[in-house]
Amino acid sequence: MNDGSDPLTQRYKEICQQINQLSDKFGQPPPCLLAVSKKQTSEAIRQLYQLGQRHFGESYWQETEQKLNELGDLDIQWHFIGPLQSNKTRPIAEHMHWVHSVDREKIARRLSQQRPHQLPPLNVCLQVNLDGETSKSGVSPSQVLPLAKQVAAMSRLNLRGLMCIPKRHTDFQQQRHCFMQMTDLKSQLISAGLHIDTLSMGMSNDMEAAIAEGSTILRIGTALFSERQKNVTNP
Ligand SMILES: *Cc1c(COP(=O)(O)O)cnc(C)c1O
């Protein structure tokens, strides 16, 4: 597709089209596209906003703070998808609309306590560690239900569902197998009476498998922006 527009606009339109085509192919409702804008400029975010994109995902608070200042005139839904340290939860509770990376009770409790009362409850997902690698963040599958029950009881949080960052597989069936575990976990939570509606899964390299398994939020960075820049704040 080359309609003479700039590369970012073209990639955005292509991805939106792909999401619709793949959803049709697998008979699933089209997931929401979360544009992962970490290490991208505020100008790029503004450009996508003008094309209709409303959900943006960030991983580092320092960088997010700067973007909130620069983009305060836009009606953006901000999602925090990065690692959470307990001493840095306050600004996230105060400024984000969603947090996808909750993986322990202590962090959840702080976010709930710190969520300002004039705002609606913070939407949260529990990050699941599917591969059992102890180095990675996320709650293990067997601990999802107990944590979900604790979080669901927190008054200033709205437990929406589950998120995962699986190991990188190139094989479609292996990718799909990871996401199937998430679909099963979601069913377990619903059977236990929890009202959840979200599976935050699928990135640039595995979005087709994620759509096949019922993803409701795709988190897409590279495929949309091409490379992340090295010069916009570090970590
Ligand atoms: C960076 C990041 C993404 C986007 O990954 P791409 O492969 O660039 O699409 C998605 N989810 C999380 C949690 C990330 O940190």
mmCIF file of N, CA, C and O in Angstrom, residues 15 18 22 164-176 178-179 201-211 218-224 228:
data_model
loop_
_atom_site.group_PDB
_atom_site.id
_atom_site.type_symbol
_atom_site.label_atom_id
_atom_site.label_comp_id
_atom_site.label_asym_id
_atom_site.label_seq_id
_atom_site.Cartn_x
_atom_site.Cartn_y
_atom_site.Cartn_z
ATOM 1 N N ILE A 15 -1.357 -1.691 9.505
ATOM 2 C CA ILE A 15 -1.584 -2.514 10.700
ATOM 3 C C ILE A 15 -3.071 -2.552 11.041
ATOM 4 O O ILE A 15 -3.618 -3.617 11.358
ATOM 5 N N GLN A 18 -4.531 -4.985 8.689
ATOM 6 C CA GLN A 18 -4.142 -6.367 9.038
ATOM 7 C C GLN A 18 -4.947 -6.885 10.213
ATOM 8 O O GLN A 18 -5.366 -8.040 10.230
ATOM 9 N N LEU A 22 -7.113 -10.230 9.938
ATOM 10 C CA LEU A 22 -6.821 -11.414 10.762
ATOM 11 C C LEU A 22 -7.995 -11.737 11.687
ATOM 12 O O LEU A 22 -8.286 -12.903 11.942
ATOM 13 N N CYS A 164 0.599 -10.925 29.039
ATOM 14 C CA CYS A 164 1.814 -11.761 29.024
ATOM 15 C C CYS A 164 2.796 -11.263 27.979
ATOM 16 O O CYS A 164 2.430 -10.612 27.005
ATOM 17 N N ILE A 165 4.060 -11.564 28.249
ATOM 18 C CA ILE A 165 5.146 -11.339 27.272
ATOM 19 C C ILE A 165 5.835 -12.689 27.112
ATOM 20 O O ILE A 165 6.776 -12.998 27.833
ATOM 21 N N PRO A 166 5.342 -13.551 26.220
ATOM 22 C CA PRO A 166 5.935 -14.887 26.124
ATOM 23 C C PRO A 166 7.344 -14.857 25.562
ATOM 24 O O PRO A 166 7.753 -13.860 24.949
ATOM 25 N N LYS A 167 8.047 -15.956 25.775
ATOM 26 C CA LYS A 167 9.350 -16.150 25.142
ATOM 27 C C LYS A 167 9.174 -15.980 23.636
ATOM 28 O O LYS A 167 8.129 -16.306 23.090
ATOM 29 N N ARG A 168 10.214 -15.538 22.978
ATOM 30 C CA ARG A 168 10.118 -15.348 21.535
ATOM 31 C C ARG A 168 10.124 -16.673 20.798
ATOM 32 O O ARG A 168 11.098 -17.411 20.833
ATOM 33 N N HIS A 169 9.039 -17.009 20.140
ATOM 34 C CA HIS A 169 9.001 -18.174 19.265
ATOM 35 C C HIS A 169 8.760 -17.652 17.864
ATOM 36 O O HIS A 169 8.028 -16.689 17.681
ATOM 37 N N THR A 170 9.358 -18.314 16.867
ATOM 38 C CA THR A 170 9.037 -17.901 15.501
ATOM 39 C C THR A 170 7.945 -18.786 14.921
ATOM 40 O O THR A 170 7.295 -18.432 13.949
ATOM 41 N N ASP A 171 7.761 -19.969 15.533
ATOM 42 C CA ASP A 171 6.773 -20.907 15.021
ATOM 43 C C ASP A 171 5.354 -20.516 15.456
ATOM 44 O O ASP A 171 5.087 -20.329 16.643
ATOM 45 N N PHE A 172 4.463 -20.442 14.499
ATOM 46 C CA PHE A 172 3.089 -19.993 14.774
ATOM 47 C C PHE A 172 2.393 -20.872 15.807
ATOM 48 O O PHE A 172 1.736 -20.377 16.720
ATOM 49 N N GLN A 173 2.542 -22.190 15.686
ATOM 50 C CA GLN A 173 1.836 -23.094 16.609
ATOM 51 C C GLN A 173 2.360 -22.937 18.032
ATOM 52 O O GLN A 173 1.602 -23.016 18.998
ATOM 53 N N GLN A 174 3.671 -22.719 18.158
ATOM 54 C CA GLN A 174 4.232 -22.505 19.502
ATOM 55 C C GLN A 174 3.725 -21.195 20.095
ATOM 56 O O GLN A 174 3.405 -21.112 21.270
ATOM 57 N N GLN A 175 3.674 -20.169 19.258
ATOM 58 C CA GLN A 175 3.142 -18.880 19.722
ATOM 59 C C GLN A 175 1.704 -19.060 20.185
ATOM 60 O O GLN A 175 1.302 -18.588 21.242
ATOM 61 N N ARG A 176 0.955 -19.779 19.376
ATOM 62 C CA ARG A 176 -0.459 -19.964 19.677
ATOM 63 C C ARG A 176 -0.646 -20.746 20.978
ATOM 64 O O ARG A 176 -1.545 -20.453 21.772
ATOM 65 N N CYS A 178 1.226 -20.671 23.628
ATOM 66 C CA CYS A 178 1.402 -19.746 24.767
ATOM 67 C C CYS A 178 0.109 -18.985 25.033
ATOM 68 O O CYS A 178 -0.356 -18.883 26.168
ATOM 69 N N PHE A 179 -0.468 -18.454 23.981
ATOM 70 C CA PHE A 179 -1.654 -17.618 24.151
ATOM 71 C C PHE A 179 -2.871 -18.437 24.574
ATOM 72 O O PHE A 179 -3.759 -17.930 25.262
ATOM 73 N N MET A 201 -2.339 -9.291 24.881
ATOM 74 C CA MET A 201 -1.319 -10.206 24.349
ATOM 75 C C MET A 201 -1.170 -10.034 22.848
ATOM 76 O O MET A 201 -2.128 -9.703 22.159
ATOM 77 N N GLY A 202 0.064 -10.258 22.384
ATOM 78 C CA GLY A 202 0.390 -10.077 20.986
ATOM 79 C C GLY A 202 1.211 -8.818 20.806
ATOM 80 O O GLY A 202 0.822 -7.735 21.227
ATOM 81 N N MET A 203 2.413 -8.998 20.207
ATOM 82 C CA MET A 203 3.316 -7.890 19.911
ATOM 83 C C MET A 203 3.614 -7.971 18.413
ATOM 84 O O MET A 203 2.973 -8.706 17.681
ATOM 85 N N SER A 204 4.620 -7.226 17.957
ATOM 86 C CA SER A 204 4.852 -7.163 16.507
ATOM 87 C C SER A 204 5.072 -8.538 15.876
ATOM 88 O O SER A 204 4.604 -8.803 14.781
ATOM 89 N N ASN A 205 5.784 -9.427 16.585
ATOM 90 C CA ASN A 205 6.171 -10.689 15.932
ATOM 91 C C ASN A 205 5.161 -11.820 16.120
ATOM 92 O O ASN A 205 5.330 -12.882 15.554
ATOM 93 N N ASP A 206 4.159 -11.612 16.969
ATOM 94 C CA ASP A 206 3.232 -12.727 17.203
ATOM 95 C C ASP A 206 1.770 -12.273 17.223
ATOM 96 O O ASP A 206 0.930 -12.887 17.863
ATOM 97 N N MET A 207 1.491 -11.197 16.496
ATOM 98 C CA MET A 207 0.128 -10.679 16.584
ATOM 99 C C MET A 207 -0.907 -11.593 15.947
ATOM 100 O O MET A 207 -2.034 -11.680 16.414
ATOM 101 N N GLU A 208 -0.517 -12.340 14.925
ATOM 102 C CA GLU A 208 -1.495 -13.223 14.292
ATOM 103 C C GLU A 208 -1.941 -14.331 15.256
ATOM 104 O O GLU A 208 -3.146 -14.598 15.411
ATOM 105 N N ALA A 209 -0.966 -14.953 15.937
ATOM 106 C CA ALA A 209 -1.307 -16.017 16.898
ATOM 107 C C ALA A 209 -2.161 -15.457 18.041
ATOM 108 O O ALA A 209 -3.077 -16.118 18.532
ATOM 109 N N ALA A 210 -1.848 -14.242 18.461
ATOM 110 C CA ALA A 210 -2.602 -13.633 19.565
ATOM 111 C C ALA A 210 -4.054 -13.363 19.149
ATOM 112 O O ALA A 210 -4.987 -13.612 19.915
ATOM 113 N N ILE A 211 -4.239 -12.885 17.939
ATOM 114 C CA ILE A 211 -5.599 -12.635 17.448
ATOM 115 C C ILE A 211 -6.355 -13.967 17.357
ATOM 116 O O ILE A 211 -7.509 -14.074 17.775
ATOM 117 N N LEU A 218 -3.721 -5.625 21.481
ATOM 118 C CA LEU A 218 -2.415 -5.916 20.887
ATOM 119 C C LEU A 218 -1.486 -4.774 21.248
ATOM 120 O O LEU A 218 -1.840 -3.605 21.099
ATOM 121 N N ARG A 219 -0.277 -5.100 21.697
ATOM 122 C CA ARG A 219 0.698 -4.058 22.048
ATOM 123 C C ARG A 219 1.770 -4.018 20.961
ATOM 124 O O ARG A 219 2.668 -4.836 20.927
ATOM 125 N N ILE A 220 1.666 -3.054 20.067
ATOM 126 C CA ILE A 220 2.528 -3.051 18.884
ATOM 127 C C ILE A 220 3.473 -1.854 18.892
ATOM 128 O O ILE A 220 3.021 -0.698 18.934
ATOM 129 N N GLY A 221 4.770 -2.145 18.861
ATOM 130 C CA GLY A 221 5.773 -1.087 18.797
ATOM 131 C C GLY A 221 6.485 -1.085 17.459
ATOM 132 O O GLY A 221 6.170 -0.309 16.550
ATOM 133 N N THR A 222 7.459 -2.005 17.318
ATOM 134 C CA THR A 222 8.333 -2.040 16.152
ATOM 135 C C THR A 222 7.598 -2.024 14.808
ATOM 136 O O THR A 222 7.991 -1.291 13.900
ATOM 137 N N ALA A 223 6.560 -2.831 14.670
ATOM 138 C CA ALA A 223 5.877 -2.931 13.370
ATOM 139 C C ALA A 223 5.230 -1.605 12.985
ATOM 140 O O ALA A 223 5.005 -1.334 11.806
ATOM 141 N N LEU A 224 4.979 -0.780 13.972
ATOM 142 C CA LEU A 224 4.310 0.494 13.720
ATOM 143 C C LEU A 224 5.321 1.627 13.501
ATOM 144 O O LEU A 224 5.248 2.377 12.535
ATOM 145 N N ARG A 228 13.001 1.624 17.478
ATOM 146 C CA ARG A 228 12.952 2.553 18.606
ATOM 147 C C ARG A 228 14.202 3.412 18.576
ATOM 148 O O ARG A 228 15.275 2.961 18.231
#
